[in-house]
mmCIF file with all atom_site columns, C-alpha atoms in Angstrom:
data_model
loop_
_atom_site.group_PDB
_atom_site.id
_atom_site.type_symbol
_atom_site.label_atom_id
_atom_site.label_alt_id
_atom_site.label_comp_id
_atom_site.label_asym_id
_atom_site.label_entity_id
_atom_site.label_seq_id
_atom_site.pdbx_PDB_ins_code
_atom_site.Cartn_x
_atom_site.Cartn_y
_atom_site.Cartn_z
_atom_site.occupancy
_atom_site.B_iso_or_equiv
_atom_site.pdbx_formal_charge
_atom_site.auth_seq_id
_atom_site.auth_comp_id
_atom_site.auth_asym_id
_atom_site.auth_atom_id
_atom_site.pdbx_PDB_model_num
ATOM 1   C CA . ASN A 1 1   ? 9.925  -5.973  25.680 1.00 70.00 ? 1   ASN A CA 1
ATOM 2   C CA . ALA A 1 2   ? 12.187 -5.868  22.629 1.00 78.00 ? 2   ALA A CA 1
ATOM 3   C CA . GLY A 1 3   ? 9.755  -3.921  20.425 1.00 93.00 ? 3   GLY A CA 1
ATOM 4   C CA . VAL A 1 4   ? 10.454 -4.497  16.727 1.00 96.00 ? 4   VAL A CA 1
ATOM 5   C CA . THR A 1 5   ? 13.530 -6.508  15.778 1.00 97.00 ? 5   THR A CA 1
ATOM 6   C CA . GLN A 1 6   ? 14.999 -7.216  12.352 1.00 97.00 ? 6   GLN A CA 1
ATOM 7   C CA . THR A 1 7   ? 17.327 -9.936  11.126 1.00 97.00 ? 7   THR A CA 1
ATOM 8   C CA . PRO A 1 8   ? 19.924 -9.602  9.665  1.00 97.00 ? 8   PRO A CA 1
ATOM 9   C CA . LYS A 1 9   ? 21.377 -6.139  10.287 1.00 96.00 ? 9   LYS A CA 1
ATOM 10  C CA . PHE A 1 10  ? 23.626 -6.190  7.214  1.00 96.00 ? 10  PHE A CA 1
ATOM 11  C CA . ARG A 1 11  ? 23.798 -8.309  4.087  1.00 97.00 ? 11  ARG A CA 1
ATOM 12  C CA . VAL A 1 12  ? 25.650 -8.275  0.798  1.00 97.00 ? 12  VAL A CA 1
ATOM 13  C CA . LEU A 1 13  ? 24.112 -10.199 -2.088 1.00 97.00 ? 13  LEU A CA 1
ATOM 14  C CA . LYS A 1 14  ? 25.139 -10.845 -5.639 1.00 97.00 ? 14  LYS A CA 1
ATOM 15  C CA . THR A 1 15  ? 22.711 -10.113 -8.444 1.00 97.00 ? 15  THR A CA 1
ATOM 16  C CA . GLY A 1 16  ? 20.268 -12.979 -8.823 1.00 97.00 ? 16  GLY A CA 1
ATOM 17  C CA . GLN A 1 17  ? 20.646 -14.342 -5.307 1.00 97.00 ? 17  GLN A CA 1
ATOM 18  C CA . SER A 1 18  ? 17.682 -14.650 -2.991 1.00 96.00 ? 18  SER A CA 1
ATOM 19  C CA . MET A 1 19  ? 17.202 -13.861 0.663  1.00 96.00 ? 19  MET A CA 1
ATOM 20  C CA . THR A 1 20  ? 14.577 -13.351 3.341  1.00 97.00 ? 20  THR A CA 1
ATOM 21  C CA . LEU A 1 21  ? 14.457 -10.538 5.860  1.00 98.00 ? 21  LEU A CA 1
ATOM 22  C CA . LEU A 1 22  ? 12.762 -11.328 9.136  1.00 97.00 ? 22  LEU A CA 1
ATOM 23  C CA . CYS A 1 23  ? 10.796 -8.882  11.249 1.00 98.00 ? 23  CYS A CA 1
ATOM 24  C CA . ALA A 1 24  ? 9.461  -9.750  14.682 1.00 98.00 ? 24  ALA A CA 1
ATOM 25  C CA . GLN A 1 25  ? 7.402  -7.701  17.137 1.00 97.00 ? 25  GLN A CA 1
ATOM 26  C CA . ASP A 1 26  ? 6.377  -8.515  20.685 1.00 95.00 ? 26  ASP A CA 1
ATOM 27  C CA . MET A 1 27  ? 3.726  -5.820  21.150 1.00 92.00 ? 27  MET A CA 1
ATOM 28  C CA . ASN A 1 28  ? 0.816  -7.871  19.817 1.00 91.00 ? 28  ASN A CA 1
ATOM 29  C CA . HIS A 1 29  ? 0.297  -5.380  16.995 1.00 91.00 ? 29  HIS A CA 1
ATOM 30  C CA . GLU A 1 30  ? -2.145 -6.267  14.257 1.00 90.00 ? 30  GLU A CA 1
ATOM 31  C CA . TYR A 1 31  ? -0.496 -4.238  11.526 1.00 91.00 ? 31  TYR A CA 1
ATOM 32  C CA . MET A 1 32  ? 2.976  -4.655  10.125 1.00 93.00 ? 32  MET A CA 1
ATOM 33  C CA . TYR A 1 33  ? 4.826  -2.885  7.317  1.00 95.00 ? 33  TYR A CA 1
ATOM 34  C CA . TRP A 1 34  ? 7.959  -3.119  5.207  1.00 97.00 ? 34  TRP A CA 1
ATOM 35  C CA . TYR A 1 35  ? 9.595  0.090   3.957  1.00 97.00 ? 35  TYR A CA 1
ATOM 36  C CA . ARG A 1 36  ? 12.726 0.905   2.058  1.00 97.00 ? 36  ARG A CA 1
ATOM 37  C CA . GLN A 1 37  ? 14.686 4.100   2.575  1.00 96.00 ? 37  GLN A CA 1
ATOM 38  C CA . ASP A 1 38  ? 16.823 5.558   -0.173 1.00 94.00 ? 38  ASP A CA 1
ATOM 39  C CA . PRO A 1 39  ? 18.652 8.913   -0.354 1.00 87.00 ? 39  PRO A CA 1
ATOM 40  C CA . GLY A 1 40  ? 16.462 11.509  -2.026 1.00 81.00 ? 40  GLY A CA 1
ATOM 41  C CA . MET A 1 41  ? 13.480 9.117   -2.175 1.00 84.00 ? 41  MET A CA 1
ATOM 42  C CA . GLY A 1 42  ? 12.462 9.064   1.458  1.00 86.00 ? 42  GLY A CA 1
ATOM 43  C CA . LEU A 1 43  ? 10.675 6.114   2.992  1.00 93.00 ? 43  LEU A CA 1
ATOM 44  C CA . ARG A 1 44  ? 8.512  4.085   0.636  1.00 94.00 ? 44  ARG A CA 1
ATOM 45  C CA . LEU A 1 45  ? 6.076  1.332   1.551  1.00 93.00 ? 45  LEU A CA 1
ATOM 46  C CA . ILE A 1 46  ? 6.794  -2.055  -0.047 1.00 96.00 ? 46  ILE A CA 1
ATOM 47  C CA . HIS A 1 47  ? 4.118  -4.329  1.431  1.00 96.00 ? 47  HIS A CA 1
ATOM 48  C CA . TYR A 1 48  ? 1.979  -4.349  4.520  1.00 93.00 ? 48  TYR A CA 1
ATOM 49  C CA . SER A 1 49  ? -0.240 -6.676  6.528  1.00 93.00 ? 49  SER A CA 1
ATOM 50  C CA . VAL A 1 50  ? -3.375 -5.949  8.545  1.00 89.00 ? 50  VAL A CA 1
ATOM 51  C CA . GLY A 1 51  ? -3.422 -9.331  10.249 1.00 90.00 ? 51  GLY A CA 1
ATOM 52  C CA . GLU A 1 52  ? -2.131 -12.867 10.345 1.00 93.00 ? 52  GLU A CA 1
ATOM 53  C CA . GLY A 1 53  ? -2.413 -14.515 6.950  1.00 93.00 ? 53  GLY A CA 1
ATOM 54  C CA . THR A 1 54  ? -3.145 -11.271 5.065  1.00 93.00 ? 54  THR A CA 1
ATOM 55  C CA . THR A 1 55  ? -0.813 -9.084  3.020  1.00 95.00 ? 55  THR A CA 1
ATOM 56  C CA . ALA A 1 56  ? -1.207 -6.188  0.602  1.00 93.00 ? 56  ALA A CA 1
ATOM 57  C CA . LYS A 1 57  ? 0.942  -4.260  -1.861 1.00 93.00 ? 57  LYS A CA 1
ATOM 58  C CA . GLY A 1 58  ? 2.347  -0.883  -1.047 1.00 91.00 ? 58  GLY A CA 1
ATOM 59  C CA . GLU A 1 59  ? 3.916  1.757   -3.213 1.00 90.00 ? 59  GLU A CA 1
ATOM 60  C CA . VAL A 1 60  ? 6.906  -0.234  -4.550 1.00 95.00 ? 60  VAL A CA 1
ATOM 61  C CA . PRO A 1 61  ? 6.067  -3.977  -4.358 1.00 96.00 ? 61  PRO A CA 1
ATOM 62  C CA . ASP A 1 62  ? 7.770  -5.231  -7.530 1.00 96.00 ? 62  ASP A CA 1
ATOM 63  C CA . GLY A 1 63  ? 10.584 -7.716  -6.912 1.00 96.00 ? 63  GLY A CA 1
ATOM 64  C CA . TYR A 1 64  ? 9.478  -8.469  -3.354 1.00 98.00 ? 64  TYR A CA 1
ATOM 65  C CA . ASN A 1 65  ? 7.187  -10.992 -1.703 1.00 97.00 ? 65  ASN A CA 1
ATOM 66  C CA . VAL A 1 66  ? 5.943  -11.154 1.877  1.00 97.00 ? 66  VAL A CA 1
ATOM 67  C CA . SER A 1 67  ? 4.334  -13.590 4.254  1.00 97.00 ? 67  SER A CA 1
ATOM 68  C CA . ARG A 1 68  ? 2.649  -13.261 7.641  1.00 97.00 ? 68  ARG A CA 1
ATOM 69  C CA . LEU A 1 69  ? 2.143  -16.782 8.914  1.00 94.00 ? 69  LEU A CA 1
ATOM 70  C CA . LYS A 1 70  ? 2.324  -15.729 12.555 1.00 95.00 ? 70  LYS A CA 1
ATOM 71  C CA . LYS A 1 71  ? 0.979  -12.521 14.043 1.00 95.00 ? 71  LYS A CA 1
ATOM 72  C CA . GLN A 1 72  ? 4.347  -11.531 15.472 1.00 96.00 ? 72  GLN A CA 1
ATOM 73  C CA . ASN A 1 73  ? 6.409  -12.142 12.326 1.00 97.00 ? 73  ASN A CA 1
ATOM 74  C CA . PHE A 1 74  ? 6.490  -10.478 8.909  1.00 98.00 ? 74  PHE A CA 1
ATOM 75  C CA . LEU A 1 75  ? 8.919  -11.809 6.294  1.00 98.00 ? 75  LEU A CA 1
ATOM 76  C CA . LEU A 1 76  ? 10.178 -9.930  3.249  1.00 98.00 ? 76  LEU A CA 1
ATOM 77  C CA . GLY A 1 77  ? 11.621 -12.009 0.424  1.00 98.00 ? 77  GLY A CA 1
ATOM 78  C CA . LEU A 1 78  ? 13.770 -11.086 -2.536 1.00 96.00 ? 78  LEU A CA 1
ATOM 79  C CA . GLU A 1 79  ? 13.619 -13.915 -5.066 1.00 92.00 ? 79  GLU A CA 1
ATOM 80  C CA . SER A 1 80  ? 16.224 -12.575 -7.498 1.00 96.00 ? 80  SER A CA 1
ATOM 81  C CA . ALA A 1 81  ? 18.105 -9.602  -6.109 1.00 96.00 ? 81  ALA A CA 1
ATOM 82  C CA . ALA A 1 82  ? 18.944 -6.652  -8.358 1.00 97.00 ? 82  ALA A CA 1
ATOM 83  C CA . PRO A 1 83  ? 21.314 -3.704  -7.739 1.00 97.00 ? 83  PRO A CA 1
ATOM 84  C CA . SER A 1 84  ? 18.243 -1.421  -7.635 1.00 96.00 ? 84  SER A CA 1
ATOM 85  C CA . GLN A 1 85  ? 17.247 -3.192  -4.426 1.00 97.00 ? 85  GLN A CA 1
ATOM 86  C CA . THR A 1 86  ? 20.290 -1.884  -2.621 1.00 97.00 ? 86  THR A CA 1
ATOM 87  C CA . SER A 1 87  ? 18.705 0.035   0.232  1.00 97.00 ? 87  SER A CA 1
ATOM 88  C CA . VAL A 1 88  ? 17.995 0.174   3.928  1.00 97.00 ? 88  VAL A CA 1
ATOM 89  C CA . TYR A 1 89  ? 14.899 -1.847  4.796  1.00 98.00 ? 89  TYR A CA 1
ATOM 90  C CA . PHE A 1 90  ? 12.759 -0.997  7.779  1.00 97.00 ? 90  PHE A CA 1
ATOM 91  C CA . CYS A 1 91  ? 9.983  -2.982  9.356  1.00 97.00 ? 91  CYS A CA 1
ATOM 92  C CA . ALA A 1 92  ? 7.290  -1.285  11.408 1.00 95.00 ? 92  ALA A CA 1
ATOM 93  C CA . SER A 1 93  ? 4.211  -2.303  13.345 1.00 94.00 ? 93  SER A CA 1
ATOM 94  C CA . SER A 1 94  ? 1.246  -0.486  14.805 1.00 90.00 ? 94  SER A CA 1
ATOM 95  C CA . TYR A 1 95  ? -1.763 -0.846  17.055 1.00 81.00 ? 95  TYR A CA 1
ATOM 96  C CA . SER A 1 96  ? -5.168 -1.303  15.502 1.00 72.00 ? 96  SER A CA 1
ATOM 97  C CA . ARG A 1 97  ? -7.251 -0.068  18.377 1.00 65.00 ? 97  ARG A CA 1
ATOM 98  C CA . LEU A 1 98  ? -7.319 2.237   21.350 1.00 60.00 ? 98  LEU A CA 1
ATOM 99  C CA . ALA A 1 99  ? -6.155 5.799   21.564 1.00 57.00 ? 99  ALA A CA 1
ATOM 100 C CA . ARG A 1 100 ? -2.799 5.260   19.915 1.00 64.00 ? 100 ARG A CA 1
ATOM 101 C CA . ALA A 1 101 ? -4.159 3.431   16.897 1.00 68.00 ? 101 ALA A CA 1
ATOM 102 C CA . GLY A 1 102 ? -1.969 3.908   13.896 1.00 76.00 ? 102 GLY A CA 1
ATOM 103 C CA . GLU A 1 103 ? 1.194  4.845   15.791 1.00 86.00 ? 103 GLU A CA 1
ATOM 104 C CA . GLN A 1 104 ? 4.035  3.093   14.040 1.00 90.00 ? 104 GLN A CA 1
ATOM 105 C CA . TYR A 1 105 ? 7.011  1.554   15.806 1.00 93.00 ? 105 TYR A CA 1
ATOM 106 C CA . PHE A 1 106 ? 10.102 0.884   13.720 1.00 95.00 ? 106 PHE A CA 1
ATOM 107 C CA . GLY A 1 107 ? 12.832 -1.712  13.807 1.00 96.00 ? 107 GLY A CA 1
ATOM 108 C CA . PRO A 1 108 ? 16.552 -0.833  13.566 1.00 95.00 ? 108 PRO A CA 1
ATOM 109 C CA . GLY A 1 109 ? 16.774 -1.596  9.845  1.00 96.00 ? 109 GLY A CA 1
ATOM 110 C CA . THR A 1 110 ? 18.621 -3.968  7.529  1.00 97.00 ? 110 THR A CA 1
ATOM 111 C CA . ARG A 1 111 ? 21.276 -2.538  5.266  1.00 97.00 ? 111 ARG A CA 1
ATOM 112 C CA . LEU A 1 112 ? 21.303 -4.535  2.021  1.00 97.00 ? 112 LEU A CA 1
ATOM 113 C CA . THR A 1 113 ? 23.832 -4.169  -0.764 1.00 97.00 ? 113 THR A CA 1
ATOM 114 C CA . VAL A 1 114 ? 23.365 -5.976  -4.073 1.00 97.00 ? 114 VAL A CA 1
ATOM 115 C CA . THR A 1 115 ? 26.463 -6.128  -6.275 1.00 96.00 ? 115 THR A CA 1
ATOM 116 C CA . LYS B 2 1   ? -1.897 11.439  -4.217 1.00 84.00 ? 1   LYS B CA 1
ATOM 117 C CA . GLN B 2 2   ? -0.696 12.675  -0.856 1.00 89.00 ? 2   GLN B CA 1
ATOM 118 C CA . GLU B 2 3   ? 2.508  14.683  -0.928 1.00 92.00 ? 3   GLU B CA 1
ATOM 119 C CA . VAL B 2 4   ? 4.413  15.591  2.225  1.00 95.00 ? 4   VAL B CA 1
ATOM 120 C CA . THR B 2 5   ? 7.003  18.348  2.280  1.00 96.00 ? 5   THR B CA 1
ATOM 121 C CA . GLN B 2 6   ? 9.391  19.299  5.035  1.00 97.00 ? 6   GLN B CA 1
ATOM 122 C CA . ILE B 2 7   ? 11.145 22.623  4.940  1.00 93.00 ? 7   ILE B CA 1
ATOM 123 C CA . PRO B 2 8   ? 13.934 23.380  5.573  1.00 92.00 ? 8   PRO B CA 1
ATOM 124 C CA . ALA B 2 9   ? 15.900 20.292  4.569  1.00 94.00 ? 9   ALA B CA 1
ATOM 125 C CA . ALA B 2 10  ? 18.622 21.236  7.056  1.00 96.00 ? 10  ALA B CA 1
ATOM 126 C CA . LEU B 2 11  ? 18.810 23.531  10.037 1.00 96.00 ? 11  LEU B CA 1
ATOM 127 C CA . SER B 2 12  ? 21.708 24.521  12.286 1.00 97.00 ? 12  SER B CA 1
ATOM 128 C CA . VAL B 2 13  ? 21.108 26.357  15.566 1.00 97.00 ? 13  VAL B CA 1
ATOM 129 C CA . PRO B 2 14  ? 23.089 27.190  18.707 1.00 97.00 ? 14  PRO B CA 1
ATOM 130 C CA . GLU B 2 15  ? 22.345 25.294  21.883 1.00 97.00 ? 15  GLU B CA 1
ATOM 131 C CA . GLY B 2 16  ? 19.468 26.678  23.914 1.00 97.00 ? 16  GLY B CA 1
ATOM 132 C CA . GLU B 2 17  ? 17.530 28.085  21.003 1.00 97.00 ? 17  GLU B CA 1
ATOM 133 C CA . ASN B 2 18  ? 13.843 27.331  20.506 1.00 97.00 ? 18  ASN B CA 1
ATOM 134 C CA . LEU B 2 19  ? 13.033 26.116  17.022 1.00 96.00 ? 19  LEU B CA 1
ATOM 135 C CA . VAL B 2 20  ? 10.192 25.044  14.762 1.00 97.00 ? 20  VAL B CA 1
ATOM 136 C CA . LEU B 2 21  ? 10.210 22.331  12.124 1.00 97.00 ? 21  LEU B CA 1
ATOM 137 C CA . ASN B 2 22  ? 7.548  22.362  9.438  1.00 97.00 ? 22  ASN B CA 1
ATOM 138 C CA . CYS B 2 23  ? 5.588  19.642  7.701  1.00 98.00 ? 23  CYS B CA 1
ATOM 139 C CA . SER B 2 24  ? 3.003  20.323  5.004  1.00 98.00 ? 24  SER B CA 1
ATOM 140 C CA . PHE B 2 25  ? 0.687  17.894  3.233  1.00 97.00 ? 25  PHE B CA 1
ATOM 141 C CA . THR B 2 26  ? -1.615 18.206  0.250  1.00 96.00 ? 26  THR B CA 1
ATOM 142 C CA . ASP B 2 27  ? -4.601 16.021  1.212  1.00 92.00 ? 27  ASP B CA 1
ATOM 143 C CA . SER B 2 28  ? -6.352 16.975  4.440  1.00 91.00 ? 28  SER B CA 1
ATOM 144 C CA . ALA B 2 29  ? -8.259 13.672  4.696  1.00 89.00 ? 29  ALA B CA 1
ATOM 145 C CA . ILE B 2 30  ? -5.809 12.154  7.134  1.00 90.00 ? 30  ILE B CA 1
ATOM 146 C CA . TYR B 2 31  ? -6.128 9.635   9.973  1.00 88.00 ? 31  TYR B CA 1
ATOM 147 C CA . ASN B 2 32  ? -3.158 10.888  11.953 1.00 90.00 ? 32  ASN B CA 1
ATOM 148 C CA . LEU B 2 33  ? 0.241  12.534  11.694 1.00 94.00 ? 33  LEU B CA 1
ATOM 149 C CA . GLN B 2 34  ? 3.331  11.195  13.390 1.00 95.00 ? 34  GLN B CA 1
ATOM 150 C CA . TRP B 2 35  ? 6.675  12.845  14.062 1.00 97.00 ? 35  TRP B CA 1
ATOM 151 C CA . PHE B 2 36  ? 9.810  10.710  14.187 1.00 97.00 ? 36  PHE B CA 1
ATOM 152 C CA . ARG B 2 37  ? 13.448 11.167  14.985 1.00 97.00 ? 37  ARG B CA 1
ATOM 153 C CA . GLN B 2 38  ? 16.155 9.269   13.093 1.00 96.00 ? 38  GLN B CA 1
ATOM 154 C CA . ASP B 2 39  ? 19.778 9.182   14.171 1.00 95.00 ? 39  ASP B CA 1
ATOM 155 C CA . PRO B 2 40  ? 22.415 8.310   11.543 1.00 91.00 ? 40  PRO B CA 1
ATOM 156 C CA . GLY B 2 41  ? 22.399 4.601   10.729 1.00 89.00 ? 41  GLY B CA 1
ATOM 157 C CA . LYS B 2 42  ? 19.473 3.950   13.045 1.00 91.00 ? 42  LYS B CA 1
ATOM 158 C CA . GLY B 2 43  ? 15.773 3.286   12.818 1.00 92.00 ? 43  GLY B CA 1
ATOM 159 C CA . LEU B 2 44  ? 12.963 5.760   13.378 1.00 95.00 ? 44  LEU B CA 1
ATOM 160 C CA . THR B 2 45  ? 11.918 6.637   16.903 1.00 95.00 ? 45  THR B CA 1
ATOM 161 C CA . SER B 2 46  ? 8.379  7.859   17.420 1.00 94.00 ? 46  SER B CA 1
ATOM 162 C CA . LEU B 2 47  ? 8.196  11.284  19.072 1.00 96.00 ? 47  LEU B CA 1
ATOM 163 C CA . LEU B 2 48  ? 4.583  12.382  18.891 1.00 96.00 ? 48  LEU B CA 1
ATOM 164 C CA . LEU B 2 49  ? 1.361  11.141  17.351 1.00 93.00 ? 49  LEU B CA 1
ATOM 165 C CA . ILE B 2 50  ? -1.507 13.512  16.596 1.00 93.00 ? 50  ILE B CA 1
ATOM 166 C CA . GLN B 2 51  ? -4.857 11.996  15.700 1.00 89.00 ? 51  GLN B CA 1
ATOM 167 C CA . SER B 2 52  ? -6.936 13.829  13.107 1.00 89.00 ? 52  SER B CA 1
ATOM 168 C CA . SER B 2 53  ? -9.340 15.075  15.783 1.00 90.00 ? 53  SER B CA 1
ATOM 169 C CA . GLN B 2 54  ? -6.539 16.611  17.853 1.00 92.00 ? 54  GLN B CA 1
ATOM 170 C CA . ARG B 2 55  ? -4.841 19.973  17.497 1.00 95.00 ? 55  ARG B CA 1
ATOM 171 C CA . GLU B 2 56  ? -1.616 19.348  19.399 1.00 95.00 ? 56  GLU B CA 1
ATOM 172 C CA . GLN B 2 57  ? 0.400  16.932  21.461 1.00 96.00 ? 57  GLN B CA 1
ATOM 173 C CA . THR B 2 58  ? 3.188  17.576  23.967 1.00 97.00 ? 58  THR B CA 1
ATOM 174 C CA . SER B 2 59  ? 6.005  15.469  25.318 1.00 95.00 ? 59  SER B CA 1
ATOM 175 C CA . GLY B 2 60  ? 8.648  17.111  27.444 1.00 96.00 ? 60  GLY B CA 1
ATOM 176 C CA . ARG B 2 61  ? 10.356 19.843  25.405 1.00 97.00 ? 61  ARG B CA 1
ATOM 177 C CA . LEU B 2 62  ? 8.474  18.843  22.261 1.00 98.00 ? 62  LEU B CA 1
ATOM 178 C CA . ASN B 2 63  ? 5.154  20.188  21.075 1.00 98.00 ? 63  ASN B CA 1
ATOM 179 C CA . ALA B 2 64  ? 3.496  19.222  17.816 1.00 97.00 ? 64  ALA B CA 1
ATOM 180 C CA . SER B 2 65  ? 0.517  20.998  16.314 1.00 97.00 ? 65  SER B CA 1
ATOM 181 C CA . LEU B 2 66  ? -1.823 19.998  13.520 1.00 97.00 ? 66  LEU B CA 1
ATOM 182 C CA . ASP B 2 67  ? -3.939 22.198  11.262 1.00 96.00 ? 67  ASP B CA 1
ATOM 183 C CA . LYS B 2 68  ? -5.722 19.929  8.809  1.00 93.00 ? 68  LYS B CA 1
ATOM 184 C CA . SER B 2 69  ? -7.508 22.714  6.989  1.00 93.00 ? 69  SER B CA 1
ATOM 185 C CA . SER B 2 70  ? -4.234 24.323  5.973  1.00 95.00 ? 70  SER B CA 1
ATOM 186 C CA . GLY B 2 71  ? -2.397 21.015  5.580  1.00 96.00 ? 71  GLY B CA 1
ATOM 187 C CA . ARG B 2 72  ? 0.307  21.863  8.076  1.00 97.00 ? 72  ARG B CA 1
ATOM 188 C CA . SER B 2 73  ? 1.978  20.520  11.177 1.00 98.00 ? 73  SER B CA 1
ATOM 189 C CA . THR B 2 74  ? 4.774  22.022  13.212 1.00 98.00 ? 74  THR B CA 1
ATOM 190 C CA . LEU B 2 75  ? 7.178  20.451  15.679 1.00 97.00 ? 75  LEU B CA 1
ATOM 191 C CA . TYR B 2 76  ? 8.379  22.898  18.307 1.00 98.00 ? 76  TYR B CA 1
ATOM 192 C CA . ILE B 2 77  ? 11.544 22.062  20.220 1.00 98.00 ? 77  ILE B CA 1
ATOM 193 C CA . ALA B 2 78  ? 12.222 24.164  23.286 1.00 98.00 ? 78  ALA B CA 1
ATOM 194 C CA . ALA B 2 79  ? 15.683 24.873  24.674 1.00 97.00 ? 79  ALA B CA 1
ATOM 195 C CA . SER B 2 80  ? 17.485 22.772  22.087 1.00 97.00 ? 80  SER B CA 1
ATOM 196 C CA . GLN B 2 81  ? 20.430 20.579  23.125 1.00 97.00 ? 81  GLN B CA 1
ATOM 197 C CA . PRO B 2 82  ? 23.262 18.958  21.135 1.00 97.00 ? 82  PRO B CA 1
ATOM 198 C CA . GLY B 2 83  ? 21.577 15.608  21.783 1.00 97.00 ? 83  GLY B CA 1
ATOM 199 C CA . ASP B 2 84  ? 18.621 16.808  19.727 1.00 98.00 ? 84  ASP B CA 1
ATOM 200 C CA . SER B 2 85  ? 20.788 16.669  16.601 1.00 98.00 ? 85  SER B CA 1
ATOM 201 C CA . ALA B 2 86  ? 19.121 14.178  14.242 1.00 97.00 ? 86  ALA B CA 1
ATOM 202 C CA . THR B 2 87  ? 16.831 13.993  11.241 1.00 97.00 ? 87  THR B CA 1
ATOM 203 C CA . TYR B 2 88  ? 13.189 14.656  12.003 1.00 98.00 ? 88  TYR B CA 1
ATOM 204 C CA . LEU B 2 89  ? 10.536 13.122  9.767  1.00 97.00 ? 89  LEU B CA 1
ATOM 205 C CA . CYS B 2 90  ? 6.805  13.535  9.651  1.00 97.00 ? 90  CYS B CA 1
ATOM 206 C CA . ALA B 2 91  ? 4.443  10.882  8.334  1.00 95.00 ? 91  ALA B CA 1
ATOM 207 C CA . VAL B 2 92  ? 0.831  11.371  7.327  1.00 94.00 ? 92  VAL B CA 1
ATOM 208 C CA . ARG B 2 93  ? -1.503 8.388   7.416  1.00 89.00 ? 93  ARG B CA 1
ATOM 209 C CA . ARG B 2 94  ? -4.521 8.092   5.129  1.00 82.00 ? 94  ARG B CA 1
ATOM 210 C CA . ASN B 2 95  ? -7.949 8.277   6.669  1.00 73.00 ? 95  ASN B CA 1
ATOM 211 C CA . THR B 2 96  ? -8.250 4.642   7.693  1.00 66.00 ? 96  THR B CA 1
ATOM 212 C CA . ASN B 2 97  ? -6.693 2.899   10.653 1.00 57.00 ? 97  ASN B CA 1
ATOM 213 C CA . ALA B 2 98  ? -4.461 0.737   8.456  1.00 64.00 ? 98  ALA B CA 1
ATOM 214 C CA . GLY B 2 99  ? -4.081 3.277   5.714  1.00 69.00 ? 99  GLY B CA 1
ATOM 215 C CA . LYS B 2 100 ? -0.767 3.862   4.067  1.00 79.00 ? 100 LYS B CA 1
ATOM 216 C CA . SER B 2 101 ? 1.545  6.514   5.416  1.00 88.00 ? 101 SER B CA 1
ATOM 217 C CA . THR B 2 102 ? 3.368  9.062   3.332  1.00 92.00 ? 102 THR B CA 1
ATOM 218 C CA . PHE B 2 103 ? 6.660  10.316  4.714  1.00 94.00 ? 103 PHE B CA 1
ATOM 219 C CA . GLY B 2 104 ? 8.393  13.610  4.219  1.00 95.00 ? 104 GLY B CA 1
ATOM 220 C CA . ASP B 2 105 ? 12.092 13.665  3.365  1.00 94.00 ? 105 ASP B CA 1
ATOM 221 C CA . GLY B 2 106 ? 12.944 15.051  6.778  1.00 96.00 ? 106 GLY B CA 1
ATOM 222 C CA . THR B 2 107 ? 14.737 18.019  8.297  1.00 97.00 ? 107 THR B CA 1
ATOM 223 C CA . THR B 2 108 ? 18.287 17.407  9.491  1.00 97.00 ? 108 THR B CA 1
ATOM 224 C CA . LEU B 2 109 ? 18.872 19.377  12.666 1.00 98.00 ? 109 LEU B CA 1
ATOM 225 C CA . THR B 2 110 ? 22.266 20.234  14.059 1.00 97.00 ? 110 THR B CA 1
ATOM 226 C CA . VAL B 2 111 ? 22.462 21.849  17.496 1.00 97.00 ? 111 VAL B CA 1
ATOM 227 C CA . LYS B 2 112 ? 25.863 23.374  18.147 1.00 97.00 ? 112 LYS B CA 1
ATOM 228 C CA . PRO B 2 113 ? 27.265 23.470  21.709 1.00 95.00 ? 113 PRO B CA 1
#
């Protein structure tokens, strides 16, 4: 049981380049989330998904797109990277039912630098 | 808009001391509150989850309480150890199962041997 995994762990991009961050979970969770963590700003929600094929905007969605084609995977895309997107990106997932509904489990993070 | 505040931002204690970390929130209509631990350069590890109908949860040396009416939660750590050194964050989820969570900025704890 690997929990929540993220690929890649580190990445350096040049302004204007694109990339996709992959999140995978093996806990059969319905809900998945993408956050970014920045010094002094805390953790902020980018996009989230309540099930396969559905996505919704979070607090800071601009410049990002997401897809949830399979229940276990949640992809975060940057179409044209900007220096303001330099951050640590975390994926999380959670149960939808039972006593521990809403408990979030986090991946190890992806450290992205945009130059 | 929900606001979550954690005070103090940093705390340093000698090994063996009992300590309390605080988390306050402005909107009491919450689904649950979750405490996390984050080590430098790592992801968040879930410590305790308190549903809105609960008053406290315990795991080992950790005890978390929730008072919705006053908008406060505390994380009590008994007999602190150097290995407890980390940043502790609380997250408050809106009053739906898939509602968005608002995170505090965390308290960075250092336990000195």
